mmCIF file of C-alpha atoms in Angstrom:
data_model
loop_
_atom_site.group_PDB
_atom_site.id
_atom_site.type_symbol
_atom_site.label_atom_id
_atom_site.label_comp_id
_atom_site.label_asym_id
_atom_site.label_seq_id
_atom_site.Cartn_x
_atom_site.Cartn_y
_atom_site.Cartn_z
ATOM 1 C CA MET A 843 -12.961 20.807 39.446
ATOM 2 C CA LYS A 844 -16.343 19.497 38.447
ATOM 3 C CA ARG A 845 -16.617 15.737 38.131
ATOM 4 C CA TYR A 846 -19.236 14.385 35.811
ATOM 5 C CA ILE A 847 -20.296 12.071 33.081
ATOM 6 C CA ILE A 848 -23.260 13.150 31.023
ATOM 7 C CA SER A 849 -25.639 10.706 29.419
ATOM 8 C CA LEU A 850 -28.347 11.965 27.138
ATOM 9 C CA ILE A 851 -31.283 9.601 27.116
ATOM 10 C CA ALA A 852 -33.688 10.198 24.286
ATOM 11 C CA LEU A 853 -36.939 8.579 25.320
ATOM 12 C CA SER A 854 -39.594 7.973 22.675
ATOM 13 C CA ALA A 855 -43.227 7.121 23.103
ATOM 14 C CA ALA A 856 -44.312 4.462 20.616
ATOM 15 C CA VAL A 857 -43.213 0.924 19.815
ATOM 16 C CA ILE A 858 -44.883 -1.785 17.715
ATOM 17 C CA GLY A 859 -47.119 -4.114 19.696
ATOM 18 C CA CYS A 860 -47.784 -1.715 22.591
ATOM 19 C CA THR A 861 -50.862 0.315 23.350
ATOM 20 C CA LYS A 862 -50.743 4.045 22.719
ATOM 21 C CA SER A 863 -53.189 4.854 25.482
ATOM 22 C CA GLY A 864 -50.399 6.171 27.658
ATOM 23 C CA LEU A 865 -48.773 8.341 25.023
ATOM 24 C CA VAL A 866 -48.902 12.049 24.518
ATOM 25 C CA GLU A 867 -50.961 13.359 21.643
ATOM 26 C CA SER A 868 -49.437 13.349 18.150
ATOM 27 C CA PRO A 869 -47.226 10.341 18.924
ATOM 28 C CA GLN A 870 -45.805 10.270 15.394
ATOM 29 C CA LYS A 871 -43.191 12.768 16.486
ATOM 30 C CA TYR A 872 -41.914 10.377 19.141
ATOM 31 C CA GLN A 873 -41.894 7.073 17.271
ATOM 32 C CA GLU A 874 -38.110 6.796 17.234
ATOM 33 C CA PRO A 875 -36.688 3.998 19.412
ATOM 34 C CA ILE A 876 -35.157 5.076 22.716
ATOM 35 C CA THR A 877 -31.539 6.072 22.146
ATOM 36 C CA PHE A 878 -28.634 7.051 24.348
ATOM 37 C CA GLU A 879 -25.597 9.240 23.887
ATOM 38 C CA THR A 880 -22.798 9.727 26.405
ATOM 39 C CA TYR A 881 -20.596 12.787 26.588
ATOM 40 C CA THR A 882 -16.887 12.277 27.178
ATOM 41 C CA GLY A 883 -16.756 13.945 30.531
ATOM 42 C CA LYS A 884 -14.937 12.705 33.593
ATOM 43 C CA THR A 885 -16.456 9.386 34.505
ATOM 44 C CA PRO A 886 -16.293 6.527 36.939
ATOM 45 C CA THR A 887 -13.463 4.229 37.672
ATOM 46 C CA THR A 888 -13.338 0.538 38.049
ATOM 47 C CA LYS A 889 -11.417 -0.832 40.985
ATOM 48 C CA ALA A 890 -8.175 -0.133 39.333
ATOM 49 C CA THR A 891 -8.337 2.353 36.554
ATOM 50 C CA GLU A 892 -10.105 5.561 35.776
ATOM 51 C CA VAL A 893 -12.869 4.901 33.285
ATOM 52 C CA THR A 894 -13.643 7.425 30.589
ATOM 53 C CA THR A 895 -16.859 7.477 28.642
ATOM 54 C CA ALA A 896 -14.949 5.478 26.046
ATOM 55 C CA THR A 897 -14.500 2.771 28.649
ATOM 56 C CA LEU A 898 -18.189 2.754 29.444
ATOM 57 C CA ALA A 899 -18.801 2.342 25.722
ATOM 58 C CA THR A 900 -16.987 -1.000 25.847
ATOM 59 C CA HIS A 901 -19.957 -2.412 27.780
ATOM 60 C CA ARG A 902 -21.851 -3.619 24.727
ATOM 61 C CA SER A 903 -24.417 -6.237 25.651
ATOM 62 C CA LYS A 904 -27.303 -6.973 27.976
ATOM 63 C CA GLU A 905 -24.964 -9.359 29.795
ATOM 64 C CA ASP A 906 -22.450 -6.543 30.274
ATOM 65 C CA PRO A 907 -24.296 -3.213 30.698
ATOM 66 C CA ALA A 908 -22.737 0.173 31.439
ATOM 67 C CA PHE A 909 -25.301 1.661 33.824
ATOM 68 C CA HIS A 910 -28.800 1.115 35.190
ATOM 69 C CA VAL A 911 -31.719 3.548 35.061
ATOM 70 C CA ASN A 912 -34.845 3.554 37.226
ATOM 71 C CA ALA A 913 -37.684 6.032 36.846
ATOM 72 C CA PHE A 914 -40.684 6.743 39.065
ATOM 73 C CA LEU A 915 -43.915 8.615 38.617
ATOM 74 C CA VAL A 916 -43.501 11.718 40.722
ATOM 75 C CA SER A 917 -46.590 10.772 42.745
ATOM 76 C CA ASP A 918 -44.855 7.493 43.734
ATOM 77 C CA THR A 919 -41.478 8.868 44.745
ATOM 78 C CA GLN A 920 -42.077 8.634 48.488
ATOM 79 C CA THR A 921 -42.030 4.837 48.548
ATOM 80 C CA TYR A 922 -39.973 3.914 45.469
ATOM 81 C CA THR A 923 -41.584 0.476 45.551
ATOM 82 C CA ASN A 924 -42.748 0.694 41.939
ATOM 83 C CA ALA A 925 -40.374 1.436 39.110
ATOM 84 C CA TYR A 926 -41.929 2.973 36.005
ATOM 85 C CA MET A 927 -38.636 2.240 34.264
ATOM 86 C CA ASN A 928 -36.111 -0.409 35.368
ATOM 87 C CA LYS A 929 -33.447 -0.934 32.711
ATOM 88 C CA ASP A 930 -29.813 -1.855 32.230
ATOM 89 C CA VAL A 931 -28.216 0.221 29.469
ATOM 90 C CA TRP A 932 -25.320 -0.695 27.199
ATOM 91 C CA SER A 933 -23.489 0.704 24.199
ATOM 92 C CA THR A 934 -23.951 -0.468 20.624
ATOM 93 C CA SER A 935 -20.761 1.183 19.392
ATOM 94 C CA GLU A 936 -17.287 1.994 20.688
ATOM 95 C CA THR A 937 -16.633 4.407 17.831
ATOM 96 C CA PRO A 938 -17.120 8.120 18.555
ATOM 97 C CA THR A 939 -19.176 10.143 16.122
ATOM 98 C CA ALA A 940 -17.461 12.664 13.885
ATOM 99 C CA ASP A 941 -19.659 15.508 15.092
ATOM 100 C CA ALA A 942 -17.228 18.407 15.361
ATOM 101 C CA THR A 943 -19.534 20.353 17.673
ATOM 102 C CA ASN A 944 -19.818 17.487 20.131
ATOM 103 C CA PRO A 945 -16.548 15.535 20.016
ATOM 104 C CA GLY A 946 -16.653 12.372 22.087
ATOM 105 C CA PHE A 947 -20.333 11.583 21.670
ATOM 106 C CA TYR A 948 -21.031 7.929 21.070
ATOM 107 C CA ASN A 949 -23.306 6.592 18.404
ATOM 108 C CA SER A 950 -25.875 4.582 20.271
ATOM 109 C CA TRP A 951 -26.912 3.360 23.698
ATOM 110 C CA THR A 952 -29.747 0.927 24.140
ATOM 111 C CA TYR A 953 -31.582 -1.444 26.465
ATOM 112 C CA TYR A 954 -33.916 -4.377 26.030
ATOM 113 C CA GLY A 955 -37.635 -3.676 25.836
ATOM 114 C CA ALA A 956 -39.325 -0.294 25.847
ATOM 115 C CA THR A 957 -40.533 2.282 28.321
ATOM 116 C CA TYR A 958 -42.892 5.108 27.375
ATOM 117 C CA TRP A 959 -43.527 8.566 28.648
ATOM 118 C CA PRO A 960 -46.711 8.889 30.724
ATOM 119 C CA ASP A 961 -49.471 10.865 29.083
ATOM 120 C CA ASN A 962 -49.169 13.541 31.778
ATOM 121 C CA GLY A 963 -46.968 14.404 34.706
ATOM 122 C CA SER A 964 -43.250 13.871 35.148
ATOM 123 C CA LEU A 965 -40.838 11.081 35.936
ATOM 124 C CA LEU A 966 -38.032 11.051 38.476
ATOM 125 C CA PHE A 967 -34.956 9.358 36.968
ATOM 126 C CA VAL A 968 -32.165 7.822 39.042
ATOM 127 C CA ALA A 969 -29.157 5.853 37.797
ATOM 128 C CA TYR A 970 -26.022 4.114 38.959
ATOM 129 C CA GLY A 971 -23.008 2.653 37.193
ATOM 130 C CA LEU A 972 -22.600 -1.013 36.396
ATOM 131 C CA ASN A 973 -18.953 -0.714 35.404
ATOM 132 C CA ALA A 974 -18.243 -3.102 38.274
ATOM 133 C CA ASP A 975 -19.795 -5.751 36.012
ATOM 134 C CA LYS A 976 -21.890 -7.184 38.836
ATOM 135 C CA LYS A 977 -25.670 -7.162 39.045
ATOM 136 C CA PHE A 978 -26.090 -9.416 42.079
ATOM 137 C CA GLY A 979 -27.935 -6.795 44.083
ATOM 138 C CA ALA A 980 -30.334 -5.776 41.331
ATOM 139 C CA LYS A 981 -33.960 -5.464 42.408
ATOM 140 C CA GLU A 982 -35.054 -7.427 39.372
ATOM 141 C CA ALA A 983 -33.109 -10.186 37.594
ATOM 142 C CA VAL A 984 -31.860 -9.300 34.125
ATOM 143 C CA LYS A 985 -33.489 -11.490 31.486
ATOM 144 C CA ASP A 986 -33.052 -12.082 27.780
ATOM 145 C CA GLU A 987 -35.697 -11.868 25.066
ATOM 146 C CA SER A 988 -36.997 -15.356 25.944
ATOM 147 C CA GLY A 989 -37.384 -14.525 29.605
ATOM 148 C CA ASN A 990 -34.329 -16.514 30.717
ATOM 149 C CA GLU A 991 -32.311 -15.018 33.535
ATOM 150 C CA ILE A 992 -28.860 -13.823 32.485
ATOM 151 C CA THR A 993 -25.867 -14.908 34.520
ATOM 152 C CA PRO A 994 -23.465 -12.034 35.259
ATOM 153 C CA ALA A 995 -20.268 -12.250 33.245
ATOM 154 C CA VAL A 996 -17.975 -11.933 36.271
ATOM 155 C CA PRO A 997 -19.092 -13.872 39.376
ATOM 156 C CA GLY A 998 -18.004 -12.411 42.689
ATOM 157 C CA THR A 999 -19.017 -11.067 46.052
ATOM 158 C CA PRO A 1000 -22.164 -8.911 45.937
ATOM 159 C CA THR A 1001 -21.384 -5.214 46.217
ATOM 160 C CA MET A 1002 -24.874 -3.689 45.872
ATOM 161 C CA THR A 1003 -28.159 -4.593 47.540
ATOM 162 C CA PHE A 1004 -31.447 -2.719 47.399
ATOM 163 C CA SER A 1005 -34.276 -2.288 49.907
ATOM 164 C CA ASP A 1006 -36.356 -0.706 47.114
ATOM 165 C CA TYR A 1007 -35.653 0.811 43.701
ATOM 166 C CA ALA A 1008 -33.972 3.926 45.096
ATOM 167 C CA ASN A 1009 -32.119 2.836 48.242
ATOM 168 C CA MET A 1010 -28.821 1.032 47.854
ATOM 169 C CA THR A 1011 -26.381 -0.478 50.333
ATOM 170 C CA TYR A 1012 -22.901 -0.657 48.852
ATOM 171 C CA THR A 1013 -20.186 -2.941 50.244
ATOM 172 C CA VAL A 1014 -16.492 -2.392 49.605
ATOM 173 C CA PRO A 1015 -14.660 -5.722 49.222
ATOM 174 C CA ALA A 1016 -11.849 -6.429 51.663
ATOM 175 C CA LYS A 1017 -9.376 -7.131 48.857
ATOM 176 C CA THR A 1018 -8.132 -4.061 47.059
ATOM 177 C CA SER A 1019 -8.039 -5.943 43.740
ATOM 178 C CA GLU A 1020 -11.819 -6.440 43.984
ATOM 179 C CA GLN A 1021 -12.696 -2.867 44.941
ATOM 180 C CA GLU A 1022 -14.495 -0.878 42.273
ATOM 181 C CA ASP A 1023 -15.836 2.586 41.765
ATOM 182 C CA LEU A 1024 -19.423 3.530 42.483
ATOM 183 C CA ILE A 1025 -21.031 6.279 40.405
ATOM 184 C CA VAL A 1026 -24.486 7.687 41.036
ATOM 185 C CA ALA A 1027 -26.347 10.180 38.858
ATOM 186 C CA LEU A 1028 -27.965 13.310 40.178
ATOM 187 C CA PRO A 1029 -31.714 12.585 40.379
ATOM 188 C CA LYS A 1030 -33.564 14.172 37.463
ATOM 189 C CA THR A 1031 -37.261 15.046 37.324
ATOM 190 C CA GLN A 1032 -38.619 15.604 33.829
ATOM 191 C CA GLY A 1033 -41.728 15.336 31.702
ATOM 192 C CA ILE A 1034 -41.773 14.885 27.964
ATOM 193 C CA SER A 1035 -43.080 18.422 27.513
ATOM 194 C CA ASN A 1036 -39.969 19.794 29.238
ATOM 195 C CA ASN A 1037 -37.758 18.823 26.333
ATOM 196 C CA THR A 1038 -38.944 18.497 22.750
ATOM 197 C CA ALA A 1039 -36.149 16.018 22.029
ATOM 198 C CA SER A 1040 -37.194 13.913 25.018
ATOM 199 C CA ASN A 1041 -33.620 13.852 26.280
ATOM 200 C CA VAL A 1042 -32.990 13.072 29.926
ATOM 201 C CA LEU A 1043 -29.640 14.373 31.134
ATOM 202 C CA LEU A 1044 -27.868 12.100 33.624
ATOM 203 C CA ASP A 1045 -24.957 13.676 35.473
ATOM 204 C CA PHE A 1046 -22.952 10.960 37.250
ATOM 205 C CA LYS A 1047 -20.770 11.601 40.307
ATOM 206 C CA HIS A 1048 -18.139 9.589 42.141
ATOM 207 C CA VAL A 1049 -19.409 8.527 45.566
ATOM 208 C CA LEU A 1050 -16.330 6.813 47.030
ATOM 209 C CA SER A 1051 -12.813 8.017 47.917
ATOM 210 C CA LYS A 1052 -9.943 6.934 45.665
ATOM 211 C CA VAL A 1053 -6.535 6.200 47.228
ATOM 212 C CA GLY A 1054 -3.295 5.583 45.350
ATOM 213 C CA PHE A 1055 0.413 5.352 46.208
ATOM 214 C CA SER A 1056 3.515 6.317 44.252
ATOM 215 C CA LEU A 1057 7.289 6.388 44.679
ATOM 216 C CA LYS A 1058 9.969 8.976 44.002
ATOM 217 C CA THR A 1059 13.668 9.269 44.863
ATOM 218 C CA ASP A 1060 16.290 11.979 45.117
ATOM 219 C CA ALA A 1061 18.076 10.795 41.985
ATOM 220 C CA THR A 1062 17.723 8.288 39.188
ATOM 221 C CA ASN A 1063 20.097 5.343 39.567
ATOM 222 C CA ASN A 1064 20.211 1.579 39.216
ATOM 223 C CA VAL A 1065 19.365 0.721 42.806
ATOM 224 C CA ILE A 1066 16.616 -1.908 42.985
ATOM 225 C CA ILE A 1067 13.752 -0.889 45.269
ATOM 226 C CA THR A 1068 11.209 -3.424 46.503
ATOM 227 C CA ILE A 1069 7.974 -2.425 48.234
ATOM 228 C CA LYS A 1070 6.759 -5.566 50.013
ATOM 229 C CA SER A 1071 3.691 -4.152 51.736
ATOM 230 C CA ILE A 1072 1.632 -0.961 51.929
ATOM 231 C CA LYS A 1073 -1.228 -0.838 54.405
ATOM 232 C CA LEU A 1074 -3.669 1.928 55.197
ATOM 233 C CA LYS A 1075 -4.674 1.419 58.830
ATOM 234 C CA GLY A 1076 -7.564 2.990 60.701
ATOM 235 C CA ALA A 1077 -11.213 2.365 61.510
ATOM 236 C CA PHE A 1078 -13.042 2.013 58.195
ATOM 237 C CA ASN A 1079 -16.653 1.280 57.353
ATOM 238 C CA SER A 1080 -16.961 -1.385 54.676
ATOM 239 C CA THR A 1081 -20.591 -0.541 53.845
ATOM 240 C CA GLY A 1082 -22.524 2.627 53.118
ATOM 241 C CA ASP A 1083 -26.070 3.606 52.167
ATOM 242 C CA VAL A 1084 -27.052 5.668 49.149
ATOM 243 C CA ASN A 1085 -30.501 7.067 48.456
ATOM 244 C CA LEU A 1086 -30.356 7.480 44.699
ATOM 245 C CA ALA A 1087 -33.142 10.084 44.754
ATOM 246 C CA VAL A 1088 -31.497 12.416 47.306
ATOM 247 C CA VAL A 1089 -28.517 14.767 47.047
ATOM 248 C CA ASP A 1090 -26.393 16.415 49.694
ATOM 249 C CA ALA A 1091 -27.978 19.718 50.668
ATOM 250 C CA THR A 1092 -24.592 21.459 50.810
ATOM 251 C CA THR A 1093 -22.745 20.060 47.794
ATOM 252 C CA ASN A 1094 -25.782 19.220 45.635
ATOM 253 C CA GLU A 1095 -24.174 15.862 44.826
ATOM 254 C CA PRO A 1096 -25.120 12.265 45.611
ATOM 255 C CA PHE A 1097 -23.673 11.082 48.884
ATOM 256 C CA ILE A 1098 -23.049 7.880 50.785
ATOM 257 C CA THR A 1099 -23.697 7.479 54.512
ATOM 258 C CA THR A 1100 -22.636 4.792 56.967
ATOM 259 C CA GLY A 1101 -25.750 5.191 59.086
ATOM 260 C CA THR A 1102 -25.313 3.718 62.561
ATOM 261 C CA ARG A 1103 -22.807 1.065 61.479
ATOM 262 C CA THR A 1104 -19.638 0.737 63.485
ATOM 263 C CA SER A 1105 -16.263 0.654 61.771
ATOM 264 C CA ASP A 1106 -15.501 -2.940 60.882
ATOM 265 C CA VAL A 1107 -12.223 -2.842 58.921
ATOM 266 C CA SER A 1108 -8.929 -2.058 60.644
ATOM 267 C CA SER A 1109 -6.749 -1.949 57.530
ATOM 268 C CA TYR A 1110 -6.642 -2.175 53.750
ATOM 269 C CA SER A 1111 -3.610 -3.659 52.017
ATOM 270 C CA LEU A 1112 -2.550 -2.486 48.570
ATOM 271 C CA PHE A 1113 -1.246 -6.005 47.904
ATOM 272 C CA ASP A 1114 -3.772 -8.757 48.497
ATOM 273 C CA THR A 1115 -1.215 -11.343 49.638
ATOM 274 C CA ASN A 1116 -0.541 -9.422 52.892
ATOM 275 C CA TYR A 1117 3.169 -10.008 53.393
ATOM 276 C CA GLY A 1118 4.221 -10.174 57.039
ATOM 277 C CA GLU A 1119 0.872 -11.199 58.473
ATOM 278 C CA VAL A 1120 0.652 -14.201 60.764
ATOM 279 C CA GLY A 1121 -0.076 -17.307 58.726
ATOM 280 C CA ALA A 1122 0.481 -15.625 55.365
ATOM 281 C CA VAL A 1123 2.212 -17.938 52.908
ATOM 282 C CA GLY A 1124 4.130 -16.844 49.821
ATOM 283 C CA PRO A 1125 4.601 -16.147 47.064
ATOM 284 C CA PHE A 1126 3.605 -12.583 47.843
ATOM 285 C CA ASP A 1127 2.661 -9.676 45.591
ATOM 286 C CA CYS A 1128 5.001 -6.706 45.726
ATOM 287 C CA PHE A 1129 6.198 -3.728 43.731
ATOM 288 C CA GLN A 1130 9.742 -3.768 42.400
ATOM 289 C CA ILE A 1131 11.574 -1.247 40.286
ATOM 290 C CA THR A 1132 15.065 -1.962 39.000
ATOM 291 C CA LYS A 1133 15.950 1.664 38.422
ATOM 292 C CA SER A 1134 14.962 4.228 41.018
ATOM 293 C CA PRO A 1135 12.511 6.676 39.432
ATOM 294 C CA GLY A 1136 13.942 10.037 40.421
ATOM 295 C CA ALA A 1137 11.800 13.070 41.213
ATOM 296 C CA THR A 1138 8.850 12.096 39.000
ATOM 297 C CA PRO A 1139 6.423 9.959 41.046
ATOM 298 C CA THR A 1140 6.053 6.403 39.749
ATOM 299 C CA PRO A 1141 2.772 4.609 40.510
ATOM 300 C CA ILE A 1142 3.052 1.657 42.901
ATOM 301 C CA TYR A 1143 1.120 -1.460 41.949
ATOM 302 C CA PRO A 1144 1.627 -5.228 42.342
ATOM 303 C CA ASN A 1145 3.958 -5.860 39.390
ATOM 304 C CA THR A 1146 6.114 -8.618 40.939
ATOM 305 C CA THR A 1147 5.749 -11.794 42.977
ATOM 306 C CA TYR A 1148 8.176 -12.469 45.817
ATOM 307 C CA THR A 1149 9.034 -15.882 47.265
ATOM 308 C CA PRO A 1150 11.128 -15.686 50.459
ATOM 309 C CA SER A 1151 14.184 -17.923 50.781
ATOM 310 C CA THR A 1152 13.618 -21.269 52.473
ATOM 311 C CA GLY A 1153 17.026 -21.754 54.066
ATOM 312 C CA GLU A 1154 20.728 -21.012 54.101
ATOM 313 C CA GLY A 1155 22.223 -20.462 50.693
ATOM 314 C CA VAL A 1156 18.826 -20.009 49.026
ATOM 315 C CA SER A 1157 18.097 -16.584 47.583
ATOM 316 C CA ASP A 1158 14.764 -14.802 47.613
ATOM 317 C CA ALA A 1159 13.015 -15.260 44.293
ATOM 318 C CA TYR A 1160 11.317 -12.491 42.318
ATOM 319 C CA ALA A 1161 9.268 -12.851 39.137
ATOM 320 C CA GLY A 1162 7.168 -10.510 37.036
ATOM 321 C CA LYS A 1163 3.478 -10.736 37.907
ATOM 322 C CA THR A 1164 1.263 -11.926 35.081
ATOM 323 C CA GLY A 1165 -1.373 -9.399 34.094
ATOM 324 C CA ALA A 1166 0.142 -6.586 36.160
ATOM 325 C CA SER A 1167 -1.123 -3.141 35.185
ATOM 326 C CA GLU A 1168 -0.047 0.283 36.377
ATOM 327 C CA ASN A 1169 -3.694 1.323 36.239
ATOM 328 C CA ASN A 1170 -4.621 -1.393 38.707
ATOM 329 C CA ARG A 1171 -3.505 0.477 41.778
ATOM 330 C CA TYR A 1172 -6.339 2.222 43.595
ATOM 331 C CA MET A 1173 -8.231 1.568 46.775
ATOM 332 C CA MET A 1174 -11.901 2.592 46.620
ATOM 333 C CA LEU A 1175 -13.129 3.352 50.123
ATOM 334 C CA ILE A 1176 -16.262 4.478 51.942
ATOM 335 C CA PRO A 1177 -15.698 8.172 52.779
ATOM 336 C CA GLY A 1178 -15.348 9.210 56.396
ATOM 337 C CA THR A 1179 -13.158 10.818 59.043
ATOM 338 C CA GLN A 1180 -10.380 8.657 60.437
ATOM 339 C CA ALA A 1181 -9.068 8.874 63.972
ATOM 340 C CA ASP A 1182 -5.310 8.215 64.140
ATOM 341 C CA ALA A 1183 -5.069 6.551 60.731
ATOM 342 C CA THR A 1184 -1.604 5.487 59.557
ATOM 343 C CA ILE A 1185 0.260 4.310 56.471
ATOM 344 C CA GLU A 1186 2.619 1.388 56.995
ATOM 345 C CA VAL A 1187 5.242 0.563 54.355
ATOM 346 C CA VAL A 1188 7.603 -2.414 54.308
ATOM 347 C CA TYR A 1189 10.427 -1.875 51.817
ATOM 348 C CA GLU A 1190 13.922 -2.995 50.922
ATOM 349 C CA LEU A 1191 16.728 -1.257 49.039
ATOM 350 C CA GLU A 1192 19.231 -3.334 47.118
ATOM 351 C CA GLY A 1193 22.086 -4.359 49.406
ATOM 352 C CA ALA A 1194 20.290 -3.245 52.565
ATOM 353 C CA LYS A 1195 18.019 -4.850 55.115
ATOM 354 C CA GLU A 1196 14.244 -4.784 55.016
ATOM 355 C CA GLN A 1197 12.736 -1.738 56.726
ATOM 356 C CA LYS A 1198 9.292 -0.780 58.010
ATOM 357 C CA ALA A 1199 8.108 2.829 58.160
ATOM 358 C CA THR A 1200 4.859 4.184 59.567
ATOM 359 C CA ALA A 1201 3.393 7.643 59.051
ATOM 360 C CA SER A 1202 0.419 9.077 60.922
ATOM 361 C CA LEU A 1203 -2.372 10.888 59.046
ATOM 362 C CA GLY A 1204 -3.286 12.760 62.213
ATOM 363 C CA SER A 1205 -6.246 12.543 64.537
ATOM 364 C CA ASP A 1206 -9.002 13.605 62.142
ATOM 365 C CA PHE A 1207 -7.951 12.882 58.558
ATOM 366 C CA LYS A 1208 -11.015 12.970 56.316
ATOM 367 C CA PHE A 1209 -11.571 10.886 53.201
ATOM 368 C CA GLU A 1210 -14.189 12.678 51.109
ATOM 369 C CA ALA A 1211 -16.418 11.405 48.338
ATOM 370 C CA GLY A 1212 -15.166 12.227 44.871
ATOM 371 C CA LYS A 1213 -11.660 13.050 46.093
ATOM 372 C CA ALA A 1214 -8.435 11.401 44.934
ATOM 373 C CA TYR A 1215 -5.711 10.845 47.527
ATOM 374 C CA GLU A 1216 -2.195 10.162 46.263
ATOM 375 C CA PHE A 1217 0.339 9.240 48.945
ATOM 376 C CA VAL A 1218 3.878 9.762 47.673
ATOM 377 C CA ILE A 1219 6.720 7.811 49.265
ATOM 378 C CA LYS A 1220 10.060 9.582 48.860
ATOM 379 C CA MET A 1221 13.144 7.415 49.431
ATOM 380 C CA ASN A 1222 16.900 7.615 49.429
ATOM 381 C CA THR A 1223 19.571 5.400 50.927
ATOM 382 C CA SER A 1224 19.278 6.939 54.394
ATOM 383 C CA SER A 1225 15.735 8.221 54.811
ATOM 384 C CA ILE A 1226 12.101 7.960 53.828
ATOM 385 C CA GLU A 1227 9.439 10.678 53.674
ATOM 386 C CA PHE A 1228 5.715 10.733 52.927
ATOM 387 C CA GLU A 1229 3.678 13.355 51.122
ATOM 388 C CA ALA A 1230 -0.049 13.410 50.428
ATOM 389 C CA GLY A 1231 -1.750 15.142 47.521
ATOM 390 C CA ILE A 1232 -5.529 15.596 47.612
ATOM 391 C CA THR A 1233 -7.435 16.613 44.496
ATOM 392 C CA ASP A 1234 -10.795 16.334 42.864
ATOM 393 C CA TRP A 1235 -11.064 12.832 41.459
ATOM 394 C CA ASP A 1236 -10.771 13.942 37.834
ATOM 395 C CA ASP A 1237 -7.600 15.942 38.296
ATOM 396 C CA THR A 1238 -4.673 13.810 37.089
ATOM 397 C CA THR A 1239 -2.084 15.962 38.897
ATOM 398 C CA ILE A 1240 -1.237 16.253 42.567
ATOM 399 C CA ALA A 1241 -1.644 19.998 42.502
ATOM 400 C CA GLY A 1242 -4.426 20.226 45.050
ATOM 401 C CA GLU A 1243 -4.083 20.305 48.804
ATOM 402 C CA SER A 1244 -0.745 18.830 49.900
ATOM 403 C CA ILE A 1245 0.484 17.656 53.290
ATOM 404 C CA VAL A 1246 3.759 16.178 54.530
ATOM 405 C CA LEU A 1247 3.662 13.160 56.816
ATOM 406 C CA LYS A 1248 6.452 12.390 59.286
ATOM 407 C CA PRO A 1249 7.425 8.717 59.229
ATOM 408 C CA VAL A 1250 8.663 6.559 62.069
ATOM 409 C CA ILE A 1251 11.215 3.930 61.025
ATOM 410 C CA GLN A 1252 10.844 0.594 62.798
#
């Protein structure tokens, strides 16, 4: 299934206070301000939740932009050291238009300042999503109308750095709760004469692999199930390189490479508190369900905190986790082939002892860019099984490729 988000960027050629020497002839036709419209296609995800175009439209200020656009004169595309356009873009409205022929279009996208079409030749446009709400790696600091640098709304670990305006190094945070989606647009070369409306079409793609976990049981009953830990173990790269101006020759989509880096992460935990690790101190995040879900998979996410008992006669303590969201459940990983990767689950059924189960993904399991991996844990009182569904990122079902994993109970 095709995965995309389409942004139509209408670029005009005249603004008050700027010279018209670089404009095409008859500039009157292009004296509208630059505007943006975004089609409600399949779009990026934040760390936790799939983001629709409506979600991108919630980014409504220069301090909180939706995506970033760079453009280069075609003659300068070999070095990418000069950006003809270098702009963060945000929405001015969260309300869809009522256009029956284009349902889901949004009223207005904008950015600060103005960029004009060159009087001849074409521009190469590249873009990447800022839904992660971090601009720490931006080539140029974002400033307000007075020239003051804007502080990002959500401080955190840098996830993007740039060697020039087209080459990005992306770092996946170690904590799953901090991992976020990366979208990159297909590079687009266009001159103003190519499109009388001056629209530049940006087609965004998912670059990372999305991993989720869910639970199902043989029957629905009132047995309490607690998942204390889920870990994906292997040899993962935490960083990858993206050339925004290049697409994969086979898939014709943006791609991320790990270059010559060696794998530097041995496991990712779905719950950041890492129950069972040496030195880990509670309370711990976990997933608890008071009524087993039955055959319909139920998403696993950190909805409960668990405090182990401290002595004889003291019971373990469980409490609902503040701010827990079912949508907040995905790992976002650098794609790559894993040698002998495993899934490790620590769980407990009401009235029974804690158990640990491990399932192997095989010797050459491949996480691909733009793919969604849903690992389904099937439990009953005497056994546990694992299934894996692999689909295009935008498919909300698990109807794609499916494999069954054989667990080892420890």
